[in-house]
mmCIF file with all atom_site columns, C-alpha atoms in Angstrom:
data_model
loop_
_atom_site.group_PDB
_atom_site.id
_atom_site.type_symbol
_atom_site.label_atom_id
_atom_site.label_alt_id
_atom_site.label_comp_id
_atom_site.label_asym_id
_atom_site.label_entity_id
_atom_site.label_seq_id
_atom_site.pdbx_PDB_ins_code
_atom_site.Cartn_x
_atom_site.Cartn_y
_atom_site.Cartn_z
_atom_site.occupancy
_atom_site.B_iso_or_equiv
_atom_site.pdbx_formal_charge
_atom_site.auth_seq_id
_atom_site.auth_comp_id
_atom_site.auth_asym_id
_atom_site.auth_atom_id
_atom_site.pdbx_PDB_model_num
ATOM 1   C CA . MET A 1 1   ? 9.685   36.422  43.751  1.00 0.00 ? 1   MET A CA 1
ATOM 2   C CA . LYS A 1 2   ? 9.902   36.172  39.989  1.00 0.00 ? 2   LYS A CA 1
ATOM 3   C CA . PRO A 1 3   ? 8.307   33.213  38.197  1.00 0.00 ? 3   PRO A CA 1
ATOM 4   C CA . ILE A 1 4   ? 10.098  30.475  36.272  1.00 0.00 ? 4   ILE A CA 1
ATOM 5   C CA . ALA A 1 5   ? 8.765   30.317  32.699  1.00 0.00 ? 5   ALA A CA 1
ATOM 6   C CA . ILE A 1 6   ? 8.783   27.469  30.201  1.00 0.00 ? 6   ILE A CA 1
ATOM 7   C CA . THR A 1 7   ? 7.648   27.731  26.596  1.00 0.00 ? 7   THR A CA 1
ATOM 8   C CA . PHE A 1 8   ? 6.700   24.567  24.687  1.00 0.00 ? 8   PHE A CA 1
ATOM 9   C CA . CYS A 1 9   ? 7.177   25.436  21.029  1.00 0.00 ? 9   CYS A CA 1
ATOM 10  C CA . ILE A 1 10  ? 4.906   23.424  18.776  1.00 0.00 ? 10  ILE A CA 1
ATOM 11  C CA . ARG A 1 11  ? 5.928   24.868  15.467  1.00 0.00 ? 11  ARG A CA 1
ATOM 12  C CA . THR A 1 12  ? 9.054   26.683  14.300  1.00 0.00 ? 12  THR A CA 1
ATOM 13  C CA . ILE A 1 13  ? 10.966  29.253  16.307  1.00 0.00 ? 13  ILE A CA 1
ATOM 14  C CA . ARG A 1 14  ? 12.253  32.474  14.819  1.00 0.00 ? 14  ARG A CA 1
ATOM 15  C CA . SER A 1 15  ? 16.043  32.613  14.424  1.00 0.00 ? 15  SER A CA 1
ATOM 16  C CA . GLU A 1 16  ? 16.378  35.762  16.498  1.00 0.00 ? 16  GLU A CA 1
ATOM 17  C CA . PHE A 1 17  ? 15.149  33.707  19.503  1.00 0.00 ? 17  PHE A CA 1
ATOM 18  C CA . ALA A 1 18  ? 17.073  30.535  18.633  1.00 0.00 ? 18  ALA A CA 1
ATOM 19  C CA . ASP A 1 19  ? 20.299  32.520  18.351  1.00 0.00 ? 19  ASP A CA 1
ATOM 20  C CA . LYS A 1 20  ? 19.941  33.428  21.999  1.00 0.00 ? 20  LYS A CA 1
ATOM 21  C CA . PHE A 1 21  ? 19.586  29.874  23.259  1.00 0.00 ? 21  PHE A CA 1
ATOM 22  C CA . LYS A 1 22  ? 21.964  28.907  26.069  1.00 0.00 ? 22  LYS A CA 1
ATOM 23  C CA . ASP A 1 23  ? 22.557  25.453  27.535  1.00 0.00 ? 23  ASP A CA 1
ATOM 24  C CA . THR A 1 24  ? 21.216  24.853  31.009  1.00 0.00 ? 24  THR A CA 1
ATOM 25  C CA . ASP A 1 25  ? 21.988  22.332  33.753  1.00 0.00 ? 25  ASP A CA 1
ATOM 26  C CA . LYS A 1 26  ? 18.241  21.903  34.365  1.00 0.00 ? 26  LYS A CA 1
ATOM 27  C CA . GLY A 1 27  ? 17.918  19.603  31.364  1.00 0.00 ? 27  GLY A CA 1
ATOM 28  C CA . ALA A 1 28  ? 19.849  19.015  28.168  1.00 0.00 ? 28  ALA A CA 1
ATOM 29  C CA . PHE A 1 29  ? 16.530  18.823  26.294  1.00 0.00 ? 29  PHE A CA 1
ATOM 30  C CA . MET A 1 30  ? 15.707  22.494  26.866  1.00 0.00 ? 30  MET A CA 1
ATOM 31  C CA . LYS A 1 31  ? 17.455  25.793  26.357  1.00 0.00 ? 31  LYS A CA 1
ATOM 32  C CA . LYS A 1 32  ? 17.604  28.898  28.475  1.00 0.00 ? 32  LYS A CA 1
ATOM 33  C CA . LEU A 1 33  ? 16.714  32.348  27.158  1.00 0.00 ? 33  LEU A CA 1
ATOM 34  C CA . PRO A 1 34  ? 17.402  35.811  28.606  1.00 0.00 ? 34  PRO A CA 1
ATOM 35  C CA . CYS A 1 35  ? 14.641  36.936  30.983  1.00 0.00 ? 35  CYS A CA 1
ATOM 36  C CA . GLU A 1 36  ? 15.838  40.122  32.603  1.00 0.00 ? 36  GLU A CA 1
ATOM 37  C CA . PHE A 1 37  ? 13.303  41.912  34.793  1.00 0.00 ? 37  PHE A CA 1
ATOM 38  C CA . TRP A 1 38  ? 10.370  39.585  34.273  1.00 0.00 ? 38  TRP A CA 1
ATOM 39  C CA . ALA A 1 39  ? 11.293  36.044  35.284  1.00 0.00 ? 39  ALA A CA 1
ATOM 40  C CA . GLN A 1 40  ? 13.796  34.198  37.488  1.00 0.00 ? 40  GLN A CA 1
ATOM 41  C CA . ASP A 1 41  ? 14.493  31.792  34.610  1.00 0.00 ? 41  ASP A CA 1
ATOM 42  C CA . TYR A 1 42  ? 13.058  31.252  31.132  1.00 0.00 ? 42  TYR A CA 1
ATOM 43  C CA . TYR A 1 43  ? 13.341  27.920  29.332  1.00 0.00 ? 43  TYR A CA 1
ATOM 44  C CA . MET A 1 44  ? 12.296  26.877  25.855  1.00 0.00 ? 44  MET A CA 1
ATOM 45  C CA . MET A 1 45  ? 11.656  23.361  24.513  1.00 0.00 ? 45  MET A CA 1
ATOM 46  C CA . THR A 1 46  ? 11.317  22.695  20.831  1.00 0.00 ? 46  THR A CA 1
ATOM 47  C CA . GLU A 1 47  ? 11.157  19.674  18.562  1.00 0.00 ? 47  GLU A CA 1
ATOM 48  C CA . THR A 1 48  ? 14.879  20.163  17.919  1.00 0.00 ? 48  THR A CA 1
ATOM 49  C CA . THR A 1 49  ? 15.860  20.402  21.593  1.00 0.00 ? 49  THR A CA 1
ATOM 50  C CA . ILE A 1 50  ? 14.154  17.116  22.418  1.00 0.00 ? 50  ILE A CA 1
ATOM 51  C CA . SER A 1 51  ? 15.128  15.191  19.243  1.00 0.00 ? 51  SER A CA 1
ATOM 52  C CA . ASN A 1 52  ? 18.032  13.350  20.898  1.00 0.00 ? 52  ASN A CA 1
ATOM 53  C CA . TYR A 1 53  ? 15.959  12.417  23.968  1.00 0.00 ? 53  TYR A CA 1
ATOM 54  C CA . ILE A 1 54  ? 12.631  11.082  22.620  1.00 0.00 ? 54  ILE A CA 1
ATOM 55  C CA . SER A 1 55  ? 13.920  7.547   22.127  1.00 0.00 ? 55  SER A CA 1
ATOM 56  C CA . ALA A 1 56  ? 14.969  7.208   25.760  1.00 0.00 ? 56  ALA A CA 1
ATOM 57  C CA . THR A 1 57  ? 12.942  4.584   27.629  1.00 0.00 ? 57  THR A CA 1
ATOM 58  C CA . PRO A 1 58  ? 11.108  5.997   29.444  1.00 0.00 ? 58  PRO A CA 1
ATOM 59  C CA . MET A 1 59  ? 11.156  9.566   28.228  1.00 0.00 ? 59  MET A CA 1
ATOM 60  C CA . HIS A 1 60  ? 11.781  12.343  30.706  1.00 0.00 ? 60  HIS A CA 1
ATOM 61  C CA . PRO A 1 61  ? 8.242   13.739  31.488  1.00 0.00 ? 61  PRO A CA 1
ATOM 62  C CA . MET A 1 62  ? 9.062   17.160  30.151  1.00 0.00 ? 62  MET A CA 1
ATOM 63  C CA . VAL A 1 63  ? 10.356  15.558  26.885  1.00 0.00 ? 63  VAL A CA 1
ATOM 64  C CA . ALA A 1 64  ? 7.167   13.527  26.631  1.00 0.00 ? 64  ALA A CA 1
ATOM 65  C CA . LEU A 1 65  ? 5.067   16.616  27.070  1.00 0.00 ? 65  LEU A CA 1
ATOM 66  C CA . GLU A 1 66  ? 6.889   18.516  24.369  1.00 0.00 ? 66  GLU A CA 1
ATOM 67  C CA . TYR A 1 67  ? 6.702   15.417  22.118  1.00 0.00 ? 67  TYR A CA 1
ATOM 68  C CA . VAL A 1 68  ? 2.977   15.173  22.506  1.00 0.00 ? 68  VAL A CA 1
ATOM 69  C CA . LEU A 1 69  ? 2.430   18.948  22.005  1.00 0.00 ? 69  LEU A CA 1
ATOM 70  C CA . THR A 1 70  ? 4.716   19.063  18.989  1.00 0.00 ? 70  THR A CA 1
ATOM 71  C CA . ASN A 1 71  ? 3.104   16.117  17.213  1.00 0.00 ? 71  ASN A CA 1
ATOM 72  C CA . GLN A 1 72  ? -0.479  17.255  17.878  1.00 0.00 ? 72  GLN A CA 1
ATOM 73  C CA . GLU A 1 73  ? -1.949  13.848  17.105  1.00 0.00 ? 73  GLU A CA 1
ATOM 74  C CA . GLN A 1 74  ? -5.573  13.246  18.089  1.00 0.00 ? 74  GLN A CA 1
ATOM 75  C CA . ASN A 1 75  ? -4.971  9.536   18.609  1.00 0.00 ? 75  ASN A CA 1
ATOM 76  C CA . LEU A 1 76  ? -2.256  7.942   20.679  1.00 0.00 ? 76  LEU A CA 1
ATOM 77  C CA . ILE A 1 77  ? -1.875  5.191   18.104  1.00 0.00 ? 77  ILE A CA 1
ATOM 78  C CA . SER A 1 78  ? -0.597  7.741   15.565  1.00 0.00 ? 78  SER A CA 1
ATOM 79  C CA . LEU A 1 79  ? 2.529   8.431   17.608  1.00 0.00 ? 79  LEU A CA 1
ATOM 80  C CA . GLU A 1 80  ? 5.749   6.564   17.071  1.00 0.00 ? 80  GLU A CA 1
ATOM 81  C CA . TYR A 1 81  ? 6.475   6.485   20.819  1.00 0.00 ? 81  TYR A CA 1
ATOM 82  C CA . LYS A 1 82  ? 2.956   5.605   21.890  1.00 0.00 ? 82  LYS A CA 1
ATOM 83  C CA . ASP A 1 83  ? 4.122   3.029   24.451  1.00 0.00 ? 83  ASP A CA 1
ATOM 84  C CA . ASP A 1 84  ? 5.956   5.559   26.617  1.00 0.00 ? 84  ASP A CA 1
ATOM 85  C CA . PRO A 1 85  ? 4.251   5.674   30.033  1.00 0.00 ? 85  PRO A CA 1
ATOM 86  C CA . THR A 1 86  ? 4.156   9.497   30.225  1.00 0.00 ? 86  THR A CA 1
ATOM 87  C CA . VAL A 1 87  ? 2.830   9.785   26.666  1.00 0.00 ? 87  VAL A CA 1
ATOM 88  C CA . LYS A 1 88  ? 0.044   7.296   27.566  1.00 0.00 ? 88  LYS A CA 1
ATOM 89  C CA . MET A 1 89  ? -0.727  9.211   30.724  1.00 0.00 ? 89  MET A CA 1
ATOM 90  C CA . LEU A 1 90  ? -0.964  12.514  28.861  1.00 0.00 ? 90  LEU A CA 1
ATOM 91  C CA . TYR A 1 91  ? -3.448  11.010  26.392  1.00 0.00 ? 91  TYR A CA 1
ATOM 92  C CA . ALA A 1 92  ? -5.444  9.476   29.200  1.00 0.00 ? 92  ALA A CA 1
ATOM 93  C CA . ILE A 1 93  ? -5.685  12.840  30.955  1.00 0.00 ? 93  ILE A CA 1
ATOM 94  C CA . ALA A 1 94  ? -6.763  14.548  27.734  1.00 0.00 ? 94  ALA A CA 1
ATOM 95  C CA . ARG A 1 95  ? -9.371  11.872  27.014  1.00 0.00 ? 95  ARG A CA 1
ATOM 96  C CA . ASP A 1 96  ? -10.811 12.018  30.511  1.00 0.00 ? 96  ASP A CA 1
ATOM 97  C CA . THR A 1 97  ? -10.859 15.822  30.528  1.00 0.00 ? 97  THR A CA 1
ATOM 98  C CA . LEU A 1 98  ? -12.612 16.046  27.122  1.00 0.00 ? 98  LEU A CA 1
ATOM 99  C CA . LYS A 1 99  ? -14.884 13.038  27.551  1.00 0.00 ? 99  LYS A CA 1
ATOM 100 C CA . HIS A 1 100 ? -17.999 15.179  28.118  1.00 0.00 ? 100 HIS A CA 1
ATOM 101 C CA . ASN A 1 101 ? -17.301 17.109  24.925  1.00 0.00 ? 101 ASN A CA 1
ATOM 102 C CA . LEU A 1 102 ? -16.928 14.043  22.758  1.00 0.00 ? 102 LEU A CA 1
ATOM 103 C CA . GLY A 1 103 ? -20.516 12.749  22.486  1.00 0.00 ? 103 GLY A CA 1
ATOM 104 C CA . GLU A 1 104 ? -21.182 13.786  18.888  1.00 0.00 ? 104 GLU A CA 1
ATOM 105 C CA . GLU A 1 105 ? -17.626 13.084  17.777  1.00 0.00 ? 105 GLU A CA 1
ATOM 106 C CA . LEU A 1 106 ? -17.825 9.581   19.244  1.00 0.00 ? 106 LEU A CA 1
ATOM 107 C CA . ASP A 1 107 ? -21.030 8.908   17.307  1.00 0.00 ? 107 ASP A CA 1
ATOM 108 C CA . ILE A 1 108 ? -19.340 10.040  14.104  1.00 0.00 ? 108 ILE A CA 1
ATOM 109 C CA . LEU A 1 109 ? -16.304 7.973   14.937  1.00 0.00 ? 109 LEU A CA 1
ATOM 110 C CA . ALA A 1 110 ? -18.453 4.915   15.478  1.00 0.00 ? 110 ALA A CA 1
ATOM 111 C CA . ALA A 1 111 ? -20.082 5.428   12.112  1.00 0.00 ? 111 ALA A CA 1
ATOM 112 C CA . LEU A 1 112 ? -16.699 5.880   10.413  1.00 0.00 ? 112 LEU A CA 1
ATOM 113 C CA . ILE A 1 113 ? -15.425 2.720   12.074  1.00 0.00 ? 113 ILE A CA 1
ATOM 114 C CA . GLU A 1 114 ? -18.412 0.854   10.731  1.00 0.00 ? 114 GLU A CA 1
ATOM 115 C CA . SER A 1 115 ? -17.695 2.248   7.328   1.00 0.00 ? 115 SER A CA 1
ATOM 116 C CA . CYS A 1 116 ? -14.078 1.118   7.521   1.00 0.00 ? 116 CYS A CA 1
ATOM 117 C CA . GLN A 1 117 ? -15.196 -2.337  8.659   1.00 0.00 ? 117 GLN A CA 1
ATOM 118 C CA . GLN A 1 118 ? -17.576 -2.583  5.671   1.00 0.00 ? 118 GLN A CA 1
ATOM 119 C CA . ASN A 1 119 ? -14.727 -1.510  3.349   1.00 0.00 ? 119 ASN A CA 1
ATOM 120 C CA . GLN A 1 120 ? -12.431 -4.069  4.934   1.00 0.00 ? 120 GLN A CA 1
ATOM 121 C CA . LYS A 1 121 ? -14.991 -6.787  4.278   1.00 0.00 ? 121 LYS A CA 1
ATOM 122 C CA . GLN A 1 122 ? -15.459 -5.637  0.720   1.00 0.00 ? 122 GLN A CA 1
ATOM 123 C CA . TYR A 1 123 ? -11.759 -5.668  -0.088  1.00 0.00 ? 123 TYR A CA 1
ATOM 124 C CA . LYS A 1 124 ? -11.363 -9.117  1.512   1.00 0.00 ? 124 LYS A CA 1
ATOM 125 C CA . LYS A 1 125 ? -14.025 -10.334 -0.848  1.00 0.00 ? 125 LYS A CA 1
ATOM 126 C CA . ILE A 1 126 ? -12.050 -8.812  -3.772  1.00 0.00 ? 126 ILE A CA 1
ATOM 127 C CA . ILE A 1 127 ? -8.966  -10.689 -2.642  1.00 0.00 ? 127 ILE A CA 1
ATOM 128 C CA . ASP A 1 128 ? -10.909 -13.956 -2.241  1.00 0.00 ? 128 ASP A CA 1
ATOM 129 C CA . ALA A 1 129 ? -12.464 -13.466 -5.672  1.00 0.00 ? 129 ALA A CA 1
ATOM 130 C CA . LEU A 1 130 ? -9.100  -12.947 -7.256  1.00 0.00 ? 130 LEU A CA 1
ATOM 131 C CA . LYS A 1 131 ? -7.837  -16.151 -5.632  1.00 0.00 ? 131 LYS A CA 1
ATOM 132 C CA . ASP A 1 132 ? -10.885 -18.135 -6.776  1.00 0.00 ? 132 ASP A CA 1
ATOM 133 C CA . ASP A 1 133 ? -11.378 -16.671 -10.289 1.00 0.00 ? 133 ASP A CA 1
ATOM 134 C CA . GLY A 1 134 ? -7.847  -16.219 -11.472 1.00 0.00 ? 134 GLY A CA 1
ATOM 135 C CA . ASN A 1 135 ? -8.000  -14.146 -14.647 1.00 0.00 ? 135 ASN A CA 1
ATOM 136 C CA . ARG A 1 136 ? -11.800 -13.785 -14.757 1.00 0.00 ? 136 ARG A CA 1
ATOM 137 C CA . SER A 1 137 ? -12.148 -10.278 -13.307 1.00 0.00 ? 137 SER A CA 1
ATOM 138 C CA . LYS A 1 138 ? -15.865 -9.417  -13.721 1.00 0.00 ? 138 LYS A CA 1
ATOM 139 C CA . ARG A 1 139 ? -16.736 -10.405 -10.173 1.00 0.00 ? 139 ARG A CA 1
ATOM 140 C CA . VAL A 1 140 ? -13.698 -8.582  -8.801  1.00 0.00 ? 140 VAL A CA 1
ATOM 141 C CA . LEU A 1 141 ? -14.621 -5.467  -10.703 1.00 0.00 ? 141 LEU A CA 1
ATOM 142 C CA . ASP A 1 142 ? -18.195 -5.644  -9.361  1.00 0.00 ? 142 ASP A CA 1
ATOM 143 C CA . TYR A 1 143 ? -16.894 -5.956  -5.783  1.00 0.00 ? 143 TYR A CA 1
ATOM 144 C CA . ALA A 1 144 ? -14.545 -3.086  -6.235  1.00 0.00 ? 144 ALA A CA 1
ATOM 145 C CA . LEU A 1 145 ? -17.206 -0.850  -7.785  1.00 0.00 ? 145 LEU A CA 1
ATOM 146 C CA . ASP A 1 146 ? -19.591 -1.658  -4.944  1.00 0.00 ? 146 ASP A CA 1
ATOM 147 C CA . GLY A 1 147 ? -16.860 -0.828  -2.452  1.00 0.00 ? 147 GLY A CA 1
ATOM 148 C CA . VAL A 1 148 ? -16.219 2.510   -4.153  1.00 0.00 ? 148 VAL A CA 1
ATOM 149 C CA . LEU A 1 149 ? -19.925 3.401   -4.215  1.00 0.00 ? 149 LEU A CA 1
ATOM 150 C CA . TYR A 1 150 ? -20.330 2.511   -0.576  1.00 0.00 ? 150 TYR A CA 1
ATOM 151 C CA . THR A 1 151 ? -17.284 4.545   0.466   1.00 0.00 ? 151 THR A CA 1
ATOM 152 C CA . GLU A 1 152 ? -18.374 7.558   -1.539  1.00 0.00 ? 152 GLU A CA 1
ATOM 153 C CA . SER A 1 153 ? -21.845 7.577   -0.077  1.00 0.00 ? 153 SER A CA 1
ATOM 154 C CA . CYS A 1 154 ? -20.489 7.272   3.454   1.00 0.00 ? 154 CYS A CA 1
ATOM 155 C CA . LEU A 1 155 ? -18.022 10.091  2.870   1.00 0.00 ? 155 LEU A CA 1
ATOM 156 C CA . ARG A 1 156 ? -20.863 12.357  1.609   1.00 0.00 ? 156 ARG A CA 1
ATOM 157 C CA . LYS A 1 157 ? -22.959 11.547  4.611   1.00 0.00 ? 157 LYS A CA 1
ATOM 158 C CA . TYR A 1 158 ? -20.266 12.106  7.184   1.00 0.00 ? 158 TYR A CA 1
ATOM 159 C CA . GLN A 1 159 ? -18.875 15.211  5.510   1.00 0.00 ? 159 GLN A CA 1
ATOM 160 C CA . ARG A 1 160 ? -22.365 16.686  5.547   1.00 0.00 ? 160 ARG A CA 1
ATOM 161 C CA . GLN A 1 161 ? -22.629 16.006  9.249   1.00 0.00 ? 161 GLN A CA 1
ATOM 162 C CA . LEU A 1 162 ? -19.306 17.673  9.946   1.00 0.00 ? 162 LEU A CA 1
ATOM 163 C CA . SER A 1 163 ? -20.015 20.821  7.896   1.00 0.00 ? 163 SER A CA 1
ATOM 164 C CA . SER A 1 164 ? -23.161 22.838  8.250   1.00 0.00 ? 164 SER A CA 1
ATOM 165 C CA . SER A 1 165 ? -22.417 24.639  4.957   1.00 0.00 ? 165 SER A CA 1
ATOM 166 C CA . CYS A 1 166 ? -22.757 21.463  2.863   1.00 0.00 ? 166 CYS A CA 1
ATOM 167 C CA . SER A 1 167 ? -26.062 20.731  1.114   1.00 0.00 ? 167 SER A CA 1
ATOM 168 C CA . PRO A 1 168 ? -27.711 17.420  1.969   1.00 0.00 ? 168 PRO A CA 1
ATOM 169 C CA . MET A 1 169 ? -26.534 14.396  0.044   1.00 0.00 ? 169 MET A CA 1
ATOM 170 C CA . PRO A 1 170 ? -28.211 11.049  -0.379  1.00 0.00 ? 170 PRO A CA 1
ATOM 171 C CA . GLU A 1 171 ? -27.952 8.489   2.408   1.00 0.00 ? 171 GLU A CA 1
ATOM 172 C CA . ARG A 1 172 ? -25.256 5.809   2.171   1.00 0.00 ? 172 ARG A CA 1
ATOM 173 C CA . VAL A 1 173 ? -25.821 2.987   -0.259  1.00 0.00 ? 173 VAL A CA 1
ATOM 174 C CA . SER A 1 174 ? -27.306 -0.058  1.374   1.00 0.00 ? 174 SER A CA 1
ATOM 175 C CA . LEU A 1 175 ? -25.791 -3.395  0.441   1.00 0.00 ? 175 LEU A CA 1
ATOM 176 C CA . LYS A 1 176 ? -28.087 -6.210  -0.548  1.00 0.00 ? 176 LYS A CA 1
ATOM 177 C CA . LYS A 1 177 ? -27.074 -9.873  -0.338  1.00 0.00 ? 177 LYS A CA 1
ATOM 178 C CA . VAL A 1 178 ? -27.117 -11.488 -3.790  1.00 0.00 ? 178 VAL A CA 1
ATOM 179 C CA . TYR A 1 179 ? -26.158 -14.919 -4.999  1.00 0.00 ? 179 TYR A CA 1
ATOM 180 C CA . ASN A 1 180 ? -24.300 -15.219 -8.290  1.00 0.00 ? 180 ASN A CA 1
ATOM 181 C CA . GLN A 1 181 ? -24.761 -17.995 -10.840 1.00 0.00 ? 181 GLN A CA 1
ATOM 182 C CA . LYS A 1 182 ? -22.376 -20.319 -8.949  1.00 0.00 ? 182 LYS A CA 1
ATOM 183 C CA . GLY A 1 183 ? -24.385 -19.820 -5.734  1.00 0.00 ? 183 GLY A CA 1
ATOM 184 C CA . VAL A 1 184 ? -21.658 -17.636 -4.103  1.00 0.00 ? 184 VAL A CA 1
ATOM 185 C CA . LEU A 1 185 ? -23.021 -14.964 -1.726  1.00 0.00 ? 185 LEU A CA 1
ATOM 186 C CA . PHE A 1 186 ? -21.856 -11.402 -2.197  1.00 0.00 ? 186 PHE A CA 1
ATOM 187 C CA . GLU A 1 187 ? -23.220 -7.934  -1.524  1.00 0.00 ? 187 GLU A CA 1
ATOM 188 C CA . ARG A 1 188 ? -24.508 -5.502  -4.164  1.00 0.00 ? 188 ARG A CA 1
ATOM 189 C CA . ALA A 1 189 ? -25.016 -1.761  -3.806  1.00 0.00 ? 189 ALA A CA 1
ATOM 190 C CA . THR A 1 190 ? -28.731 -0.820  -4.131  1.00 0.00 ? 190 THR A CA 1
#
C-alpha cells in the first residue's frame, strides 16, 4: 500500500509546484499534487492555503499545525491566534518535549527578564520625574542615562554568554540607591 504524504511548507513554494495544485475534498485548506508511482495521495499546506481558515474558532487542527510551523515563533504569546486550543496544545507539547534542553536558556531568560524589569522600573521613574519636575529635565536625563548604561551592560553580558566568539566584557552596572537634594530616592549607576 502506498503512503499518504503531506508537506507543511514554512516558506515560499516554487511556482512550478504551485501551478500543479489541485483542490481536494479532504480539506479546503490544503491542495493536492500529482504523486504518480510513489504515494496514494500527496497534499501540500502553505501559508496561502490556510489564510482563509486561521481565524476560524477553533482552527482545524491541520490549519493550526501549519499556522504554528509557518510562523516559527518561539513563544506562544507572539502569535496572533495564541488562544486557539490546538495552537496552545502544540506549544505545550513542544515545551514539554524540549524541557530537558532548556536549562541554560531558562537561566538566560530569567536574567533577561530581570533586566527588563529593571528597565521598566527605570522608565517609570523617568515618567514620575517628568510629572513632578515639569520642565526641569536634569533628573530625567540622569534617570535615562542610568537606564541606558544598565541596559548596555546587560546586553554585553548576555551577548557574551550566547556567543563563545565574543571577548569578555565588564559585568553589568550595579545600581546604588542615592538621595537627591530634595530627599527623593533614586538609583545611580556605579
